[in-house]
Amino acid sequence: MTSRSATPFSLTSAVTPNAVNSEALPLGDGDAVIAIDVGGTDTKAALFDESGQMLGLSRTPTPLDGANTATSVITRVHELTQQFAVDFPGVSPRAVGLLAPGLVDDDAGIGILSTNLHWSNVPFKQLTEQLVQLPTTFTHDVRAAGEAEFRLGAGRPYRDLVVMVIGTGIAASLFVDGHAHTGGGYAGEIGHAIVDPNGPVCACGSRGCLETIASAGAIARRYEERTGVRPTGARDVLARAADGDVAAEQIWSEALDALALSIAQLAAVLAPEAVVIGGGLAQAGDTLFVPLRERVDALLSFHRRPAIVPALIGENAGLLGAALRARDLARAAAPALDSPALVSSALGSSAALA
């Protein structure tokens, strides 16, 4: 497979052979795996050894290449796996966990749609396995982060759970009776649940979606639209609200109302035991969680009241979730992975880079 990568990429500088201190990472023992999180701007990657230690954590530009971006991304995945083989020759990964934004069909291993990255119906799992010669699991970035919180983080006590990530946009990972619910890739798009039919037009084409009001990006954007002053981000708007800025207070209150309404709807439909909130906005701490809990409580009557708690795993939650899924796949594919021919094929091509 060939690629015309629009972004220069240096393998030598991208992956460092130094191990990342991962004492706080609760992955534990298991198969060595590679985790790669493709974002709209950057791609994060790491190798997890058999003790669960994260090695060679890197962040490199996602190779944005218009209609060829999907091809360039798969080639980048191959480059990263080759470099891990060079830098950590004593670690033999057994599977790859690949993440991407947009609509993702986990079961089929297909990237259904990413308007920002210009792909549709791309068989990422199949194409990656063909190139890398390792079993590959493919899922949405937020579903992977949710998997990490469900199995290793704040969601561990619960079987019915929503993990909501609030950043530039808003998405969620759903667990019902201890099992992930994906809906063919369409479940969890809570950022595009309508909370105000007369609200702002969303990039998806609907009006009044949750993320047009309550995402970090929306909070900053709405403040600028209302005041003509461009804040540095949502955190700046919250600081202005704390200082008595009336416009900032109103925008923050409207965001809390929208989030509370969405959580109340989840309580009525899914009855989760808890809602775990992560992402950049969760860093607001009690400024977010205290009034949000109060507003959700005021909206509910007979419903199960979900605990509303902060995520415990930080910015690498997606990579941890990808590693967990890759380990699950490696265990399921263990007989095939024991084939010397397959292992040799997977690792042999790295010799040219040494």
Coordinates of C-alpha atoms in Angstrom, one line a residue:
M1 CA 0.0 0.0 0.0
T2 CA 1.4 3.4 -0.9
S3 CA 0.6 6.8 0.5
R4 CA 1.1 10.4 -0.2
S5 CA 1.5 11.7 3.3
A6 CA 0.9 15.5 3.5
T7 CA 2.7 15.8 6.8
P8 CA 6.4 15.2 7.2
F9 CA 7.0 12.4 9.7
S10 CA 10.3 11.2 11.2
L11 CA 10.2 7.8 12.7
T12 CA 13.5 8.4 14.4
S13 CA 12.3 11.4 16.4
A14 CA 8.7 10.2 16.8
V15 CA 9.2 7.2 19.1
T16 CA 11.6 7.2 22.0
P17 CA 12.9 3.9 23.4
N18 CA 12.7 5.2 26.9
A19 CA 10.0 3.6 29.0
V20 CA 7.3 5.9 30.3
N21 CA 6.8 5.8 34.1
S22 CA 3.4 4.0 34.2
E23 CA 3.1 3.2 37.9
A24 CA -0.4 4.8 37.8
L25 CA -1.5 2.7 34.8
P26 CA -3.5 -0.2 36.1
L27 CA -3.2 -2.4 33.0
G28 CA -1.4 -5.3 34.8
D29 CA 0.1 -8.5 33.3
G30 CA -0.9 -9.9 29.9
D31 CA 0.1 -10.1 26.3
A32 CA 2.3 -7.4 24.9
V33 CA 0.3 -5.2 22.5
I34 CA 0.4 -2.0 20.5
A35 CA -2.1 0.8 21.0
I36 CA -2.6 3.6 18.5
D37 CA -5.1 6.4 18.8
V38 CA -5.7 8.4 15.6
G39 CA -7.0 11.8 16.3
G40 CA -8.1 14.7 14.1
T41 CA -4.8 16.5 14.7
D42 CA -2.3 14.1 16.4
T43 CA -1.8 10.3 16.6
K44 CA -0.8 8.8 19.9
A45 CA 0.9 5.4 20.1
A46 CA 2.4 3.2 22.7
L47 CA 3.7 -0.4 23.2
F48 CA 2.6 -2.2 26.3
D49 CA 4.8 -5.0 27.5
E50 CA 3.7 -8.2 29.3
S51 CA 3.8 -6.4 32.6
G52 CA 1.5 -3.7 31.4
Q53 CA 4.3 -1.1 31.3
M54 CA 3.8 1.6 28.6
L55 CA 6.9 2.0 26.4
G56 CA 7.7 4.6 23.7
L57 CA 4.7 6.8 24.1
S58 CA 4.6 9.1 21.2
R59 CA 2.5 11.9 19.7
T60 CA 2.9 12.6 16.0
P61 CA 0.9 14.6 13.5
T62 CA -2.0 12.6 11.9
P63 CA -1.1 12.4 8.2
L64 CA -4.0 14.5 6.8
D65 CA -4.1 13.9 3.1
G66 CA -7.6 14.7 1.9
A67 CA -9.3 11.7 0.3
N68 CA -6.1 9.7 0.9
T69 CA -6.0 10.2 4.6
A70 CA -7.3 6.7 5.5
T71 CA -4.5 5.1 3.4
S72 CA -1.9 7.4 5.0
V73 CA -3.2 6.6 8.5
I74 CA -2.8 2.8 7.9
T75 CA 0.7 3.4 6.5
R76 CA 1.5 5.4 9.6
V77 CA 0.3 2.5 11.8
H78 CA 2.7 0.2 9.9
E79 CA 5.6 2.7 10.4
L80 CA 4.9 2.9 14.1
T81 CA 4.8 -0.9 14.6
Q82 CA 8.1 -1.2 12.7
Q83 CA 9.7 1.4 14.9
F84 CA 8.5 -0.3 18.1
A85 CA 10.2 -3.5 16.8
V86 CA 13.5 -1.6 16.4
D87 CA 13.4 0.2 19.7
F88 CA 12.1 -2.7 21.8
P89 CA 13.4 -5.9 20.2
G90 CA 12.8 -7.9 23.3
V91 CA 9.0 -7.2 23.3
S92 CA 6.9 -9.2 20.8
P93 CA 3.4 -7.6 20.4
R94 CA 0.6 -10.1 19.9
A95 CA -2.1 -7.7 18.6
V96 CA -2.8 -4.1 17.7
G97 CA -5.6 -1.9 19.2
L98 CA -6.5 0.9 16.7
L99 CA -8.7 3.9 17.5
A100 CA -10.3 6.5 15.4
P101 CA -12.9 9.3 15.6
G102 CA -16.2 9.5 13.7
L103 CA -18.7 6.6 13.3
V104 CA -17.0 3.3 13.8
D105 CA -18.6 -0.2 13.5
D106 CA -16.6 -2.2 16.0
D107 CA -17.9 -5.6 14.9
A108 CA -17.2 -5.1 11.2
G109 CA -14.0 -3.2 11.8
I110 CA -15.1 -0.4 9.5
G111 CA -14.7 3.4 9.8
I112 CA -18.2 4.3 8.6
L113 CA -17.7 8.0 8.4
S114 CA -15.3 10.8 9.5
T115 CA -16.2 14.0 7.9
N116 CA -13.2 15.8 9.4
L117 CA -10.7 13.1 8.2
H118 CA -12.5 12.6 4.8
W119 CA -13.1 8.9 4.9
S120 CA -16.2 6.6 4.6
N121 CA -16.7 2.9 4.9
V122 CA -13.0 2.1 5.3
P123 CA -12.2 -1.5 6.4
F124 CA -9.5 -0.4 8.9
K125 CA -9.3 -3.7 10.7
Q126 CA -8.8 -5.8 7.5
L127 CA -6.4 -3.4 5.9
T128 CA -4.3 -3.0 9.1
E129 CA -4.1 -6.8 9.6
Q130 CA -3.0 -7.3 6.0
L131 CA -0.2 -4.7 6.3
V132 CA 1.0 -5.3 9.9
Q133 CA 0.4 -9.0 10.0
L134 CA -1.0 -8.9 13.6
P135 CA -4.6 -9.3 14.8
T136 CA -6.2 -5.9 15.0
T137 CA -9.1 -4.5 16.9
F138 CA -10.7 -1.3 15.8
T139 CA -13.0 1.0 17.7
H140 CA -14.0 4.6 18.4
D141 CA -11.7 6.6 20.6
V142 CA -14.3 7.5 23.2
R143 CA -15.6 3.9 23.4
A144 CA -12.0 2.8 24.1
A145 CA -11.6 5.4 26.8
G146 CA -14.9 4.3 28.3
E147 CA -13.7 0.7 28.3
A148 CA -10.7 1.7 30.3
E149 CA -12.8 3.6 32.9
F150 CA -15.3 0.7 33.0
R151 CA -12.7 -2.0 33.6
L152 CA -9.9 -0.1 35.3
G153 CA -11.1 3.3 36.5
A154 CA -14.1 5.1 38.0
G155 CA -16.6 2.7 36.4
R156 CA -15.4 -0.5 38.1
P157 CA -18.1 -0.7 40.7
Y158 CA -20.9 -0.5 38.1
R159 CA -22.5 -2.7 35.5
D160 CA -24.9 -0.1 34.0
L161 CA -22.7 2.9 33.2
V162 CA -22.3 5.9 30.9
V163 CA -18.8 7.3 30.4
M164 CA -19.1 10.8 28.9
V165 CA -16.1 12.6 27.4
I166 CA -16.5 16.4 27.1
G167 CA -13.9 18.2 25.1
T168 CA -14.1 20.0 21.8
G169 CA -17.1 17.8 21.2
I170 CA -19.1 15.4 23.4
A171 CA -19.4 11.6 23.1
A172 CA -20.2 8.7 25.4
S173 CA -19.5 5.0 25.9
L174 CA -22.4 2.9 27.1
F175 CA -22.4 -0.2 29.2
V176 CA -25.6 -2.2 29.9
D177 CA -25.6 -5.1 32.4
G178 CA -21.8 -5.2 32.1
H179 CA -21.6 -5.3 28.3
A180 CA -20.7 -2.5 25.9
H181 CA -23.5 -1.3 23.8
T182 CA -22.4 0.1 20.4
G183 CA -25.5 0.0 18.2
G184 CA -23.5 -0.8 15.0
G185 CA -21.3 2.3 15.8
Y186 CA -24.2 4.7 16.3
A187 CA -24.7 4.4 20.0
G188 CA -23.1 6.9 22.3
E189 CA -23.4 10.0 20.1
I190 CA -24.9 12.0 23.0
G191 CA -23.2 15.1 21.7
H192 CA -25.8 15.0 18.9
A193 CA -28.8 14.5 21.1
I194 CA -31.0 17.6 20.8
V195 CA -31.5 19.6 23.9
D196 CA -32.8 22.8 22.3
P197 CA -34.7 22.4 19.0
N198 CA -34.3 26.2 18.5
G199 CA -30.7 26.2 19.5
P200 CA -27.5 26.7 17.4
V201 CA -27.0 24.9 14.2
C202 CA -24.7 21.9 14.7
A203 CA -22.0 20.8 12.2
C204 CA -23.9 17.6 11.9
G205 CA -26.8 19.5 10.3
S206 CA -29.2 19.4 13.3
R207 CA -30.1 22.3 15.5
G208 CA -29.6 22.5 19.3
C209 CA -27.3 19.4 19.8
L210 CA -25.8 19.1 23.2
E211 CA -22.3 19.8 22.0
T212 CA -23.4 23.1 20.5
I213 CA -24.1 24.3 24.0
A214 CA -22.1 22.3 26.5
S215 CA -18.9 21.2 24.9
A216 CA -15.7 23.1 25.8
G217 CA -15.5 24.3 22.2
A218 CA -19.1 25.6 22.3
I219 CA -18.6 27.4 25.6
A220 CA -15.7 29.4 24.2
R221 CA -17.4 30.0 20.9
R222 CA -20.6 31.2 22.4
Y223 CA -18.8 33.6 24.7
E224 CA -17.1 35.2 21.8
E225 CA -20.4 35.4 19.8
R226 CA -22.2 37.1 22.8
T227 CA -19.5 39.5 23.8
G228 CA -17.2 40.0 20.8
V229 CA -14.2 39.0 23.1
R230 CA -12.3 35.9 22.2
P231 CA -11.5 33.8 25.3
T232 CA -8.5 31.4 25.3
G233 CA -10.8 28.5 25.9
A234 CA -13.6 27.2 28.1
R235 CA -11.4 27.4 31.2
D236 CA -11.0 31.2 30.5
V237 CA -14.8 31.5 30.3
L238 CA -15.2 29.7 33.7
A239 CA -12.6 32.0 35.2
R240 CA -14.5 35.0 33.9
A241 CA -17.7 33.6 35.4
A242 CA -16.1 33.2 38.8
D243 CA -15.0 36.8 38.6
G244 CA -18.7 37.9 38.0
D245 CA -18.8 38.3 34.2
V246 CA -22.5 38.1 33.6
A247 CA -22.2 36.7 30.0
A248 CA -19.8 34.0 31.2
E249 CA -22.1 33.1 34.0
Q250 CA -25.1 32.8 31.7
I251 CA -23.1 30.6 29.1
W252 CA -21.8 28.3 31.9
S253 CA -25.3 28.0 33.4
E254 CA -26.8 27.1 30.0
A255 CA -24.1 24.5 29.5
L256 CA -24.9 23.0 32.9
D257 CA -28.6 23.0 32.1
A258 CA -28.0 21.2 28.8
L259 CA -25.7 18.6 30.4
A260 CA -28.2 18.0 33.2
L261 CA -31.1 17.5 30.7
S262 CA -29.1 15.0 28.8
I263 CA -28.1 13.0 31.9
A264 CA -31.8 13.1 33.1
Q265 CA -32.8 11.6 29.7
L266 CA -30.2 8.9 30.1
A267 CA -31.6 8.2 33.6
A268 CA -35.1 7.8 32.1
V269 CA -34.1 5.6 29.2
L270 CA -31.0 3.6 30.3
A271 CA -31.1 4.0 34.1
P272 CA -27.4 3.9 34.6
E273 CA -26.0 3.5 38.0
A274 CA -23.3 6.1 37.3
V275 CA -22.2 8.7 34.8
V276 CA -18.4 9.1 34.6
I277 CA -17.3 12.3 33.1
G278 CA -13.9 12.8 31.6
G279 CA -12.3 15.1 29.0
G280 CA -11.0 18.6 29.3
L281 CA -14.2 20.1 30.9
A282 CA -14.0 17.6 33.7
Q283 CA -10.9 19.3 34.9
A284 CA -13.2 22.1 36.2
G285 CA -13.7 19.8 39.2
D286 CA -16.4 20.9 41.7
T287 CA -17.2 23.9 39.5
L288 CA -18.7 21.3 37.2
F289 CA -19.7 18.4 39.4
V290 CA -21.5 20.2 42.3
P291 CA -24.0 22.2 40.3
L292 CA -24.4 19.5 37.7
R293 CA -25.4 17.0 40.4
E294 CA -27.9 19.5 41.9
R295 CA -29.5 20.2 38.5
V296 CA -29.8 16.5 37.6
D297 CA -31.4 15.7 41.0
A298 CA -33.9 18.5 40.5
L299 CA -35.0 17.1 37.1
L300 CA -35.6 13.5 38.3
S301 CA -38.5 12.1 40.2
F302 CA -38.9 8.3 40.6
H303 CA -35.9 7.6 38.4
R304 CA -32.7 5.8 39.5
R305 CA -30.4 8.7 40.3
P306 CA -27.0 8.0 38.8
A307 CA -23.8 8.8 40.7
I308 CA -22.0 11.6 38.7
V309 CA -18.3 11.1 39.2
P310 CA -15.1 12.3 37.6
A311 CA -13.0 9.9 35.4
L312 CA -9.9 8.5 37.1
I313 CA -7.8 7.8 34.1
G314 CA -6.3 10.7 32.4
E315 CA -5.4 11.6 28.8
N316 CA -4.1 8.1 28.0
A317 CA -7.5 6.4 28.7
G318 CA -8.0 5.7 25.0
L319 CA -4.6 4.0 24.7
L320 CA -5.4 1.9 27.8
G321 CA -8.8 0.9 26.3
A322 CA -7.1 0.0 23.0
A323 CA -4.6 -2.1 24.8
L324 CA -7.3 -3.9 26.8
R325 CA -9.2 -4.7 23.6
A326 CA -6.0 -5.8 21.9
R327 CA -5.2 -8.2 24.8
D328 CA -8.7 -9.6 24.6
L329 CA -8.2 -10.3 20.9
A330 CA -4.8 -11.8 21.4
R331 CA -6.2 -14.2 23.9
A332 CA -8.9 -15.2 21.5
A333 CA -6.4 -15.6 18.6
A334 CA -3.7 -17.4 20.7
P335 CA -3.4 -20.6 18.6
A336 CA -2.9 -18.6 15.4
L337 CA -0.5 -16.2 17.0
D338 CA 1.7 -19.1 18.1
S339 CA 2.5 -19.8 14.4
P340 CA 6.3 -19.1 13.9
A341 CA 5.6 -18.0 10.3
L342 CA 3.2 -15.3 11.5
V343 CA 5.4 -13.9 14.2
S344 CA 8.4 -13.9 11.8
S345 CA 6.3 -12.1 9.1
A346 CA 5.1 -9.5 11.6
L347 CA 8.5 -8.6 13.0
G348 CA 10.9 -9.4 10.2
S349 CA 10.3 -6.2 8.2
S350 CA 11.7 -4.0 10.9
A351 CA 15.2 -5.2 10.3
A352 CA 15.6 -2.7 7.5
L353 CA 15.1 0.2 9.9
A354 CA 17.7 -0.9 12.4

